[in-house]
PDB file of C-alpha atoms in Angstrom:
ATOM      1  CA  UNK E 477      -0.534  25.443  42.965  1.00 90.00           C
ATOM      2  CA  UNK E 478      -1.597  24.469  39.534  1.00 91.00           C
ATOM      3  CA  UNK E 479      -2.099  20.165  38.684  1.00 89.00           C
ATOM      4  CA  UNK E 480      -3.726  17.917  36.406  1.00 86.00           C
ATOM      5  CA  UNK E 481      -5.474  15.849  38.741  1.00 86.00           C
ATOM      6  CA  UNK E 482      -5.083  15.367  42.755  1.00 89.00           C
ATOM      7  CA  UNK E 483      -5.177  12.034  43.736  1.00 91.00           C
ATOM      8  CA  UNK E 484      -4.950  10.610  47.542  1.00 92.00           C
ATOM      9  CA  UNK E 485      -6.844   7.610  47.410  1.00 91.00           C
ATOM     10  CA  UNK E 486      -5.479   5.445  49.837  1.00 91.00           C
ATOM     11  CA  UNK E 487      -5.811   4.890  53.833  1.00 92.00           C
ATOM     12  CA  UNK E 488      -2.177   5.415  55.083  1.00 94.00           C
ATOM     13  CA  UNK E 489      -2.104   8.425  57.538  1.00 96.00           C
ATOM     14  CA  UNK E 490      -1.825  11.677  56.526  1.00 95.00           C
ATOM     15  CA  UNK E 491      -1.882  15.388  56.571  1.00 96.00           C
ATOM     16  CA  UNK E 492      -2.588  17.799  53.672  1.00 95.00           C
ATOM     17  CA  UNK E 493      -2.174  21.413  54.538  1.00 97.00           C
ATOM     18  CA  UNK E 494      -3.982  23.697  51.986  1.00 96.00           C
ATOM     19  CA  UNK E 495      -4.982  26.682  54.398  1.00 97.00           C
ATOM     20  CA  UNK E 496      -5.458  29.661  52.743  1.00 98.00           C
ATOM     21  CA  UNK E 497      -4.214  28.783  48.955  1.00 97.00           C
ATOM     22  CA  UNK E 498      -5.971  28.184  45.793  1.00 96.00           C
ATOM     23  CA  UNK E 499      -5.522  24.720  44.163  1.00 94.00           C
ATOM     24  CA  UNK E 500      -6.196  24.751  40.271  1.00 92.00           C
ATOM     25  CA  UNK E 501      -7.012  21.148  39.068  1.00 89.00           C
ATOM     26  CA  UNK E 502      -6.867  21.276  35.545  1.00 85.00           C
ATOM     27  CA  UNK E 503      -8.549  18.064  34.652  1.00 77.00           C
ATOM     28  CA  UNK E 504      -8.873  17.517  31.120  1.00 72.00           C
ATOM     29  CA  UNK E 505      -9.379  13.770  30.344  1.00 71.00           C
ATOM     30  CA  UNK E 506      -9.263  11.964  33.655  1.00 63.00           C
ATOM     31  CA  UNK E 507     -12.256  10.824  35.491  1.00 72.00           C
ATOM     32  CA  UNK E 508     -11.429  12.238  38.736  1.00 80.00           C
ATOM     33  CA  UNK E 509      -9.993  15.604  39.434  1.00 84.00           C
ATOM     34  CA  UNK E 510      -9.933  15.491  43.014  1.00 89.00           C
ATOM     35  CA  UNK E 511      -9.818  12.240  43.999  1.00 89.00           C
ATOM     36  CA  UNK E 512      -9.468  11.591  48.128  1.00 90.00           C
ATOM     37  CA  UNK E 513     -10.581   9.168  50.816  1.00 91.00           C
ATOM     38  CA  UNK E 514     -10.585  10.401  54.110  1.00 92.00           C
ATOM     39  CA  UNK E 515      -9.447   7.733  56.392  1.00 94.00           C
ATOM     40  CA  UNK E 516      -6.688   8.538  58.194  1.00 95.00           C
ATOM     41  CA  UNK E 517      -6.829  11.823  56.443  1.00 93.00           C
ATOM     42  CA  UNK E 518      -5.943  15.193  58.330  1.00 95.00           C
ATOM     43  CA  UNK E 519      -6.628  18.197  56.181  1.00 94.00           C
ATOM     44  CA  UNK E 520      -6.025  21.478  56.945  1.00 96.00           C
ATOM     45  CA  UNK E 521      -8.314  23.621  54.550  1.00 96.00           C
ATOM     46  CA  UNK E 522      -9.392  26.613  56.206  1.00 96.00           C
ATOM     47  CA  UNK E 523      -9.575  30.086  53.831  1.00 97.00           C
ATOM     48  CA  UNK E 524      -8.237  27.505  50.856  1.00 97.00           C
ATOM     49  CA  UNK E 525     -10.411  26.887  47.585  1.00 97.00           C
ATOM     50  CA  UNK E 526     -10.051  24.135  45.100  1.00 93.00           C
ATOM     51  CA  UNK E 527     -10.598  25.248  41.615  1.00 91.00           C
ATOM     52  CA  UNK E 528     -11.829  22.359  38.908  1.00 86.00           C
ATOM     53  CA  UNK E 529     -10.631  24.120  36.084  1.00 83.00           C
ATOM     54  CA  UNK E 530     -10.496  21.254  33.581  1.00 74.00           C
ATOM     55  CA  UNK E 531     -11.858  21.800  29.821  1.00 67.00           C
ATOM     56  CA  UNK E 532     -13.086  18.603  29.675  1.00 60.00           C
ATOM     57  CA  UNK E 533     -16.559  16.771  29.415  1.00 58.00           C
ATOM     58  CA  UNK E 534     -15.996  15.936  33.193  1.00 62.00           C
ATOM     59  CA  UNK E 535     -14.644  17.597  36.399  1.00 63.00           C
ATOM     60  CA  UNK E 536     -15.331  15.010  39.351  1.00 77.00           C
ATOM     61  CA  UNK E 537     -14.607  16.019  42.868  1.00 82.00           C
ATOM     62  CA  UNK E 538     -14.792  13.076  44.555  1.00 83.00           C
ATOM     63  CA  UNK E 539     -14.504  11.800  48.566  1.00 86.00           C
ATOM     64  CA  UNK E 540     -14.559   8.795  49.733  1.00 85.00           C
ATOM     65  CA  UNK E 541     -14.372   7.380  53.217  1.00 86.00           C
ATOM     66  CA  UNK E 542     -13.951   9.467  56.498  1.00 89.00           C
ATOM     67  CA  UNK E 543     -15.496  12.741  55.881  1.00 88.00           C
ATOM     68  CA  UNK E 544     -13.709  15.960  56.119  1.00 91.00           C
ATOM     69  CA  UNK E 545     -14.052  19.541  56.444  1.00 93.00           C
ATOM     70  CA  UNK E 546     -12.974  21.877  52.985  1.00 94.00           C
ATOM     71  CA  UNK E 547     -13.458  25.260  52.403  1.00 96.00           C
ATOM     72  CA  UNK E 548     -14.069  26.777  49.185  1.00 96.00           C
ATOM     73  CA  UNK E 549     -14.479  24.596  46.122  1.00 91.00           C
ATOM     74  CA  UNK E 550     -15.393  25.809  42.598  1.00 91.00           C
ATOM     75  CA  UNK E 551     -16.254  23.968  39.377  1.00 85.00           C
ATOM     76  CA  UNK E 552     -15.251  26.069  36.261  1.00 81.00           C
ATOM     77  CA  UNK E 553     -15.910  25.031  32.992  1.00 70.00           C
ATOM     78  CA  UNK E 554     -16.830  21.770  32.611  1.00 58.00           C
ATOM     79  CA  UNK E 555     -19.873  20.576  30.865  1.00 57.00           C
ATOM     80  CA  UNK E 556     -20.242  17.683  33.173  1.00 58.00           C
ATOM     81  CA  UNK E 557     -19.591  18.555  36.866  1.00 63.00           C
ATOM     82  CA  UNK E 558     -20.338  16.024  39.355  1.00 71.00           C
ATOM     83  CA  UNK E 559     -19.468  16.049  42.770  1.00 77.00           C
ATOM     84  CA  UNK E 560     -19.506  14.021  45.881  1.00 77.00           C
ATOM     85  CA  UNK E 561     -18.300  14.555  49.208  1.00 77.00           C
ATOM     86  CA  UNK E 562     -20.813  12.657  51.550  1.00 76.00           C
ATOM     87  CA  UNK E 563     -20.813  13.899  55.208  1.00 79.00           C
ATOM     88  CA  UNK E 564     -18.054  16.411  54.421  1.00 85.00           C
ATOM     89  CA  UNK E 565     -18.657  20.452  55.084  1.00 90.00           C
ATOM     90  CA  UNK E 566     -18.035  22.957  52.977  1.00 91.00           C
ATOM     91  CA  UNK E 567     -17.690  26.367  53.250  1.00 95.00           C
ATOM     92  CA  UNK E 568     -19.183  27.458  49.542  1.00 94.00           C
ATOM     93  CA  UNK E 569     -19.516  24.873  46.454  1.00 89.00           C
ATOM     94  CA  UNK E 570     -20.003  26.640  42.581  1.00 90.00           C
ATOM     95  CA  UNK E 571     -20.990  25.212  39.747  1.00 85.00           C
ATOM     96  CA  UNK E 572     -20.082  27.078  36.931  1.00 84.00           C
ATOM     97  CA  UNK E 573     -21.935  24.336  34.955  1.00 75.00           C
ATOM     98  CA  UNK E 574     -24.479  22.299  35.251  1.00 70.00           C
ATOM     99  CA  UNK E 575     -24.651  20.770  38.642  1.00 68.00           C
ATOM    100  CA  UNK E 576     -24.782  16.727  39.226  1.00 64.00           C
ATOM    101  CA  UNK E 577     -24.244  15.346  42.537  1.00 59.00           C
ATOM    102  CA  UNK E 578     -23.798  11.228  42.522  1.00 54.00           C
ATOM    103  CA  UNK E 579     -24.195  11.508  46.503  1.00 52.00           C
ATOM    104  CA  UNK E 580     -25.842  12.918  50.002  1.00 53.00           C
ATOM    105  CA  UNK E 581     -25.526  14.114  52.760  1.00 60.00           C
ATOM    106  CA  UNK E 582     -23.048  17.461  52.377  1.00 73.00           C
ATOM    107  CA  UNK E 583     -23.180  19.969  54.750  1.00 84.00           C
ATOM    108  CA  UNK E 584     -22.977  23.475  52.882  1.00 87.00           C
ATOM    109  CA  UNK E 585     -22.620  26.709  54.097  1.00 91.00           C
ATOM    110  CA  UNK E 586     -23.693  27.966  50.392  1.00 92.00           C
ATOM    111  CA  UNK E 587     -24.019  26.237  47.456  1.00 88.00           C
ATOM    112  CA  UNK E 588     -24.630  28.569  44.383  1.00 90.00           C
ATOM    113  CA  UNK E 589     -25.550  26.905  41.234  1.00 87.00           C
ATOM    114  CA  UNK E 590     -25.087  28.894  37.533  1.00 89.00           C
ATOM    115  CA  UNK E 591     -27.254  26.944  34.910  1.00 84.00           C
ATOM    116  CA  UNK E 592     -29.367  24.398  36.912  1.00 80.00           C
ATOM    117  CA  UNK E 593     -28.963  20.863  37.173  1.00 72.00           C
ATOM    118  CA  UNK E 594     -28.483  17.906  34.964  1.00 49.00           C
ATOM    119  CA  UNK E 595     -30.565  14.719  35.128  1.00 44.00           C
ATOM    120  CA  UNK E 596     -32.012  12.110  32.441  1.00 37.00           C
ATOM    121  CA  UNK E 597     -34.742  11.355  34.442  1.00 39.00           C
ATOM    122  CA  UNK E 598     -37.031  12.330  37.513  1.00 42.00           C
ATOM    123  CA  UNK E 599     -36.571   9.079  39.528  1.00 45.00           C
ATOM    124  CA  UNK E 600     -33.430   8.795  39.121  1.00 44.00           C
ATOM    125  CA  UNK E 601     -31.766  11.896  38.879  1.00 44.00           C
ATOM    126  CA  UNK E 602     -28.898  13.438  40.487  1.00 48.00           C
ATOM    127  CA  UNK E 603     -30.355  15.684  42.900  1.00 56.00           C
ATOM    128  CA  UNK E 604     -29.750  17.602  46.407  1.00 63.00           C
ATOM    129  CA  UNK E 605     -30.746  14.747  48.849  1.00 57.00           C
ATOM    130  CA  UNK E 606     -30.752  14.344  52.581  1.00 56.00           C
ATOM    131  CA  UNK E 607     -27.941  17.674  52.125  1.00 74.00           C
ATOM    132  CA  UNK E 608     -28.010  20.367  55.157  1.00 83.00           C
ATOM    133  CA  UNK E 609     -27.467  24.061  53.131  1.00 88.00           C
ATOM    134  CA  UNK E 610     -27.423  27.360  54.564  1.00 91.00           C
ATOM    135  CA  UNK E 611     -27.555  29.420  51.223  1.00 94.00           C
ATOM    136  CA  UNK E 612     -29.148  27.874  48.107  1.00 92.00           C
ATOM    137  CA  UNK E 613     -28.917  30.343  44.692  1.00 93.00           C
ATOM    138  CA  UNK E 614     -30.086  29.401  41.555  1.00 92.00           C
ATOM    139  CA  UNK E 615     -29.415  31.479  39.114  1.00 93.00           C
ATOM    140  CA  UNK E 616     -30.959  29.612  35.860  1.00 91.00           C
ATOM    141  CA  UNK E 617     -32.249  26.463  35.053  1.00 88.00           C
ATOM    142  CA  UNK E 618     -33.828  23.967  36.557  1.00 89.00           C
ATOM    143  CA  UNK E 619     -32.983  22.846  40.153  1.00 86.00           C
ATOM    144  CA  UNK E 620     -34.343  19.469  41.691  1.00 84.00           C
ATOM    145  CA  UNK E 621     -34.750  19.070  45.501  1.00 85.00           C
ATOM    146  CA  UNK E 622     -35.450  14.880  46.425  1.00 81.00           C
ATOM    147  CA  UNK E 623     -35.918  15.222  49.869  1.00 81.00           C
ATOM    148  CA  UNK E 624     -34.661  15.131  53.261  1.00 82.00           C
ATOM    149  CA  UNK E 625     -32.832  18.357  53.061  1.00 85.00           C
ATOM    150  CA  UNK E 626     -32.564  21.238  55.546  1.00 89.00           C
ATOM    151  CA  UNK E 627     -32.037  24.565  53.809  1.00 91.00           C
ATOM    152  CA  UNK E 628     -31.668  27.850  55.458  1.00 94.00           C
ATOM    153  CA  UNK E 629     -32.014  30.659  52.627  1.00 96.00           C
ATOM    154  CA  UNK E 630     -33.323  29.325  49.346  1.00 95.00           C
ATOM    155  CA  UNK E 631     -33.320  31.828  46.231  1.00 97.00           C
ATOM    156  CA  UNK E 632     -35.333  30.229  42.621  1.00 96.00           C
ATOM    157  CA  UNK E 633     -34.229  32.568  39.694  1.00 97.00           C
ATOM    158  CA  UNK E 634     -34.883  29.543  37.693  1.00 94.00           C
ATOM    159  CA  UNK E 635     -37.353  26.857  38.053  1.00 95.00           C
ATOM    160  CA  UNK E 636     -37.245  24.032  40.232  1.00 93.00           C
ATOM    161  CA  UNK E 637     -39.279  20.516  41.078  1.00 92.00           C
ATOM    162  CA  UNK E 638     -39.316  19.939  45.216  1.00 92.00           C
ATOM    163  CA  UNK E 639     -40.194  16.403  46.513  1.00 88.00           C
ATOM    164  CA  UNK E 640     -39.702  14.673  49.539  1.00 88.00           C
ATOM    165  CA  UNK E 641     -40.222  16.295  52.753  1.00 92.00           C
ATOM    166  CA  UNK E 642     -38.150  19.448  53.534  1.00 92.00           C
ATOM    167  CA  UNK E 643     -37.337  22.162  55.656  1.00 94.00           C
ATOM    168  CA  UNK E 644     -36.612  25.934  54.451  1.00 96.00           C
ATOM    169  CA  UNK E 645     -35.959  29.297  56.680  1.00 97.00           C
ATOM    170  CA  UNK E 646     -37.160  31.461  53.622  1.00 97.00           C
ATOM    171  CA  UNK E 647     -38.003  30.701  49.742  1.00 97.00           C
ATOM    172  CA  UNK E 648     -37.466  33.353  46.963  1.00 98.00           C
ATOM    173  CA  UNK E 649     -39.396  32.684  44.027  1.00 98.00           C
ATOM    174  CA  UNK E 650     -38.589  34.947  41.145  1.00 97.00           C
ATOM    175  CA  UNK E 651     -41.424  36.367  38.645  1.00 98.00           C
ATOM    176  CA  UNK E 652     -42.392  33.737  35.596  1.00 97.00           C
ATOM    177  CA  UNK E 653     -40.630  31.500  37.000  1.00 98.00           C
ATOM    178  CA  UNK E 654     -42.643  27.132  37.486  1.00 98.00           C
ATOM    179  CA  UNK E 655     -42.172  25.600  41.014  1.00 97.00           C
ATOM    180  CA  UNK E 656     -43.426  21.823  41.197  1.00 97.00           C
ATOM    181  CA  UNK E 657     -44.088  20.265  44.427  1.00 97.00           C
ATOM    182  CA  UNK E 658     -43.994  16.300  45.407  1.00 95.00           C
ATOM    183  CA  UNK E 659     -47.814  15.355  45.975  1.00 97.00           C
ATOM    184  CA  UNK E 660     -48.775  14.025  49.641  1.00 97.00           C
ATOM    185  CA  UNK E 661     -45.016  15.986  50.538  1.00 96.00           C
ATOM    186  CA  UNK E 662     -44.427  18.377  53.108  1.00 97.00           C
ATOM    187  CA  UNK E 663     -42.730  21.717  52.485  1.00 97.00           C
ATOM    188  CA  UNK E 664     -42.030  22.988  55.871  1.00 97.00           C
ATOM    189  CA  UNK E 665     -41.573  26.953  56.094  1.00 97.00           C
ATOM    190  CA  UNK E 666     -40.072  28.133  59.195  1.00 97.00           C
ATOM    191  CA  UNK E 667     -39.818  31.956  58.079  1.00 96.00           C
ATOM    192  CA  UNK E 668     -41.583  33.158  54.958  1.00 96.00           C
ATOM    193  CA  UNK E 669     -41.940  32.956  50.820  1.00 97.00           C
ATOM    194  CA  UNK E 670     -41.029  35.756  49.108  1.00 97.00           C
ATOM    195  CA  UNK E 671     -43.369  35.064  46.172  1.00 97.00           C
ATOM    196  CA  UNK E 672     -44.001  38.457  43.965  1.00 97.00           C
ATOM    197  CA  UNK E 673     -45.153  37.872  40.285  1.00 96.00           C
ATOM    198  CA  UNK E 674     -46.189  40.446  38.315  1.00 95.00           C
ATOM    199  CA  UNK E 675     -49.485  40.513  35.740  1.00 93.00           C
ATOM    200  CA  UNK E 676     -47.007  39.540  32.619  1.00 94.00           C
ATOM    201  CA  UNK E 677     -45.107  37.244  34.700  1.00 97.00           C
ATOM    202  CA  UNK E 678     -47.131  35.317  37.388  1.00 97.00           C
ATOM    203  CA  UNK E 679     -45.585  32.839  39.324  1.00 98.00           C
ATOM    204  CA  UNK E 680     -46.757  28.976  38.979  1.00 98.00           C
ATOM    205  CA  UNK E 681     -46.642  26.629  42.056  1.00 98.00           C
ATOM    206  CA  UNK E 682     -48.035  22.986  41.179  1.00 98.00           C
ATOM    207  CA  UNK E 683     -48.027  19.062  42.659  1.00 98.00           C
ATOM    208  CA  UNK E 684     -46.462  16.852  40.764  1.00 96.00           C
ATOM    209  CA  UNK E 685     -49.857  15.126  40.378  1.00 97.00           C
ATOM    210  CA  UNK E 686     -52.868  16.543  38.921  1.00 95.00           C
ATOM    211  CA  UNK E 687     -55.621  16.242  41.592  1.00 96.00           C
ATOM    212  CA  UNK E 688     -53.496  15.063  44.016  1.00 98.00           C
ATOM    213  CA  UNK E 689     -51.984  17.736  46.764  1.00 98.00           C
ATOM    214  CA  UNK E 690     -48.732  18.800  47.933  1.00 98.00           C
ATOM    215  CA  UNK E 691     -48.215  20.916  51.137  1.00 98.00           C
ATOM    216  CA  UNK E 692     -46.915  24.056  52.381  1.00 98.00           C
ATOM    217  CA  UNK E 693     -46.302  24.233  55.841  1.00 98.00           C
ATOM    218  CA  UNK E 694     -46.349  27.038  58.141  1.00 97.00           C
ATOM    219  CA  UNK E 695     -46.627  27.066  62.045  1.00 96.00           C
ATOM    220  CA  UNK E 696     -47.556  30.912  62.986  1.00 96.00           C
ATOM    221  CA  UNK E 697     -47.709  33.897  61.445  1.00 96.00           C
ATOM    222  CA  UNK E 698     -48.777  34.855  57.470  1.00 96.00           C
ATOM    223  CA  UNK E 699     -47.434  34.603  54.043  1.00 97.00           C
ATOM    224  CA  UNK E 700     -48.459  37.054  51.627  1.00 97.00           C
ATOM    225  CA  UNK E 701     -47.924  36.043  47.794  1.00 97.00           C
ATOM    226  CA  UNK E 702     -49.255  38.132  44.561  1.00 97.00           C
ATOM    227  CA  UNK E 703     -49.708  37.786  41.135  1.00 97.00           C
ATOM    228  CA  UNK E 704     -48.837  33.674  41.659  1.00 97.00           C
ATOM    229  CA  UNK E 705     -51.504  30.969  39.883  1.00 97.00           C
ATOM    230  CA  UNK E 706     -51.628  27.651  42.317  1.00 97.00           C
ATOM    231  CA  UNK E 707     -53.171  24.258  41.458  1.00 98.00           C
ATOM    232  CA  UNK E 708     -53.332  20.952  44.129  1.00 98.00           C
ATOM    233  CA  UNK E 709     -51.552  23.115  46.724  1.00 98.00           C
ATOM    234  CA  UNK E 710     -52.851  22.669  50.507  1.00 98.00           C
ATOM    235  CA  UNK E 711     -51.788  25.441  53.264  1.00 98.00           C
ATOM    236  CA  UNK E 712     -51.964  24.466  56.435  1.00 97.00           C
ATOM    237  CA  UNK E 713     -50.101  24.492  59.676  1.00 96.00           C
ATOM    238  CA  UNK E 714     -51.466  27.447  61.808  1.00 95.00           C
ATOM    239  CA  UNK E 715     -50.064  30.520  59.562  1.00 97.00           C
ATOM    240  CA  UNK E 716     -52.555  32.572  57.803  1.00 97.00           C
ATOM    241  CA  UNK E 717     -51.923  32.758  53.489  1.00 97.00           C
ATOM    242  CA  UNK E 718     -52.907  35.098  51.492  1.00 96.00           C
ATOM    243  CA  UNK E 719     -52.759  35.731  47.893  1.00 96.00           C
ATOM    244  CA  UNK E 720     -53.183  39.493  46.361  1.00 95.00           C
ATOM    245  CA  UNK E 721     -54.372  39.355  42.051  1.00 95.00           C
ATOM    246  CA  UNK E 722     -53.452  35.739  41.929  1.00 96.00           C
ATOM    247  CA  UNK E 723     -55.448  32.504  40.166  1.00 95.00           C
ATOM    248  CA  UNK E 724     -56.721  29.304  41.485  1.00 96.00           C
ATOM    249  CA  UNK E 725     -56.384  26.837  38.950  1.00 96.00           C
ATOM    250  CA  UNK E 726     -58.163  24.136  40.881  1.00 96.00           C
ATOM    251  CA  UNK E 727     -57.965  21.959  44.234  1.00 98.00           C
ATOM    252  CA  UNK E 728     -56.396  24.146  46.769  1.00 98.00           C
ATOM    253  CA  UNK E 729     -57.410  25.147  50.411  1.00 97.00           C
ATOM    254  CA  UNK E 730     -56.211  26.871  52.652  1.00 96.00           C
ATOM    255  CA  UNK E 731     -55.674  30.051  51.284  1.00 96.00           C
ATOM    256  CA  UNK E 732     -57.383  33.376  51.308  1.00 95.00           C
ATOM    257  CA  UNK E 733     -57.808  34.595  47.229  1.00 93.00           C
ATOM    258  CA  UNK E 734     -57.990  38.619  47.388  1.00 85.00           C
ATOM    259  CA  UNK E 735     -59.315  40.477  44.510  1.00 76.00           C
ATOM    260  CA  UNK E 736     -57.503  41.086  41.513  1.00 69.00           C
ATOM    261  CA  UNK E 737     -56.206  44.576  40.757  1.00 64.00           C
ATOM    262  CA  UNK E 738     -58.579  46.174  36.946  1.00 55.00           C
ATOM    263  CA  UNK E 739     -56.124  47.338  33.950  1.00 53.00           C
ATOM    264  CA  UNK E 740     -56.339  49.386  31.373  1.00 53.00           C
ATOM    265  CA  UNK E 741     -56.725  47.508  28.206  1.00 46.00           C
TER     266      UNK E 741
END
């Protein structure tokens, strides 16, 4: 089914049944695309995916009231692509554009974003918040993280500014890429970080204060990361961490420095 906008924004009972179809919203002026409150809402989305296909400066999916449970939803081409479904669960979210998210508290199987986020400022930008995510993929750009949130798998192919405390299975951080983390927050690691730089492309992990640390967390077991350069980071927790040819910039502990690898020059 192909439609301008989808609009339900009311609290009379009722059922939607979208199982298994695509929905194309093509949104090209309107402020909402998908506009729904959930009270009194049954909705039936299981294998389904909503596609905000609008051309636009704005694709807003939007959800208001009783939360529900979606499937698939995709954000195409907008420039501006904001979306808010507090409480709700979804199966996978893309944003084809840059990603803005006006509220918290989504539960999200995986959430893959294409070209960062958007934001004005760091105080008050729209950011993951207090969201439970299975699968987190950035491919490019910059990704902000405020706090609160419980993320299994988290893959950094761009860069990306972590505050607040949070929770990770595993962290990918891809060569030459910047991480900053909140100072006096917790990053806590319940499985590993994959963090492999090379000698031309060394991977940066900061606080977001000079002088002033942020932590990495770590119960049991080690964490091995190379070629990475670290300043105000503290390691602590039980786990053992090691870094192979990397740099300390200044104000760290907790880590073991090994010995650079010679080149040719």
């Amino acid at each position: 089914m192909t439609c301008f906008n989808f609009i339900s924004n009311n609290r009379n009972k009722r059922v939607l049944t979208i199982s298994n179809s695509v929905i194309e919203v093509k949104n090209t002026t309107s402020l909402y695309a998908w506009l729904f409150n959930g009270d009194n809402l049954v909705l039936n989305a299981a294998g389904s995916t909503i596609l905000m296909n609008g051309t636009g400066n704005i694709d807003w999916f939007f959800h208001g009231g009783a939360p529900a449970v979606y499937y698939n939803v995709v954000l195409q081409n907008s420039n501006w692509n904001n979306f808010s479904g507090p409480y709700c669960f979804f199966n996978k979210v893309e944003f084809k554009g840059p990603f803005i998210q006006s509220d918290a508290f989504a539960n999200i199987d995986s959430l893959i974003l294409y070209k960062g986020m958007l934001f004005n400022d760091l105080d008050n930008a729209k950011c993951l918040n207090t969201d439970v995510i299975k699968y987190l993929e950035l491919k490019s750009g910059l990704a902000k993280i405020k706090g609160g949130c419980k993320i299994g798998k988290a893959l950094f192919f761009g860069n990306s500014i972590i505050q607040g405390d949070n929770s990770f299975d595993t962290v990918y951080f891809q060569p030459g890429t910047q991480h900053t983390l909140g100072s006096g927050n917790t990053q806590l690691i319940n499985g590993t970080i994959q963090a492999n730089g090379s000698c031309t492309q060394p991977i940066f992990i900061e606080s977001t204060v000079g002088g002033t640390q942020a932590i990495l967390r770590k119960i049991s077991g080690n964490i091995s990361m190379n070629y990475v350069s670290l300043q105000d980071i503290n390691a602590t927790g039980g786990a053992i961490f090691n870094t192979n040819n990397s740099a300390d910039l200044g104000n760290n502990s907790g880590f073991g420095f090994g010995p650079a690898n010679s080149i040719k020059l």
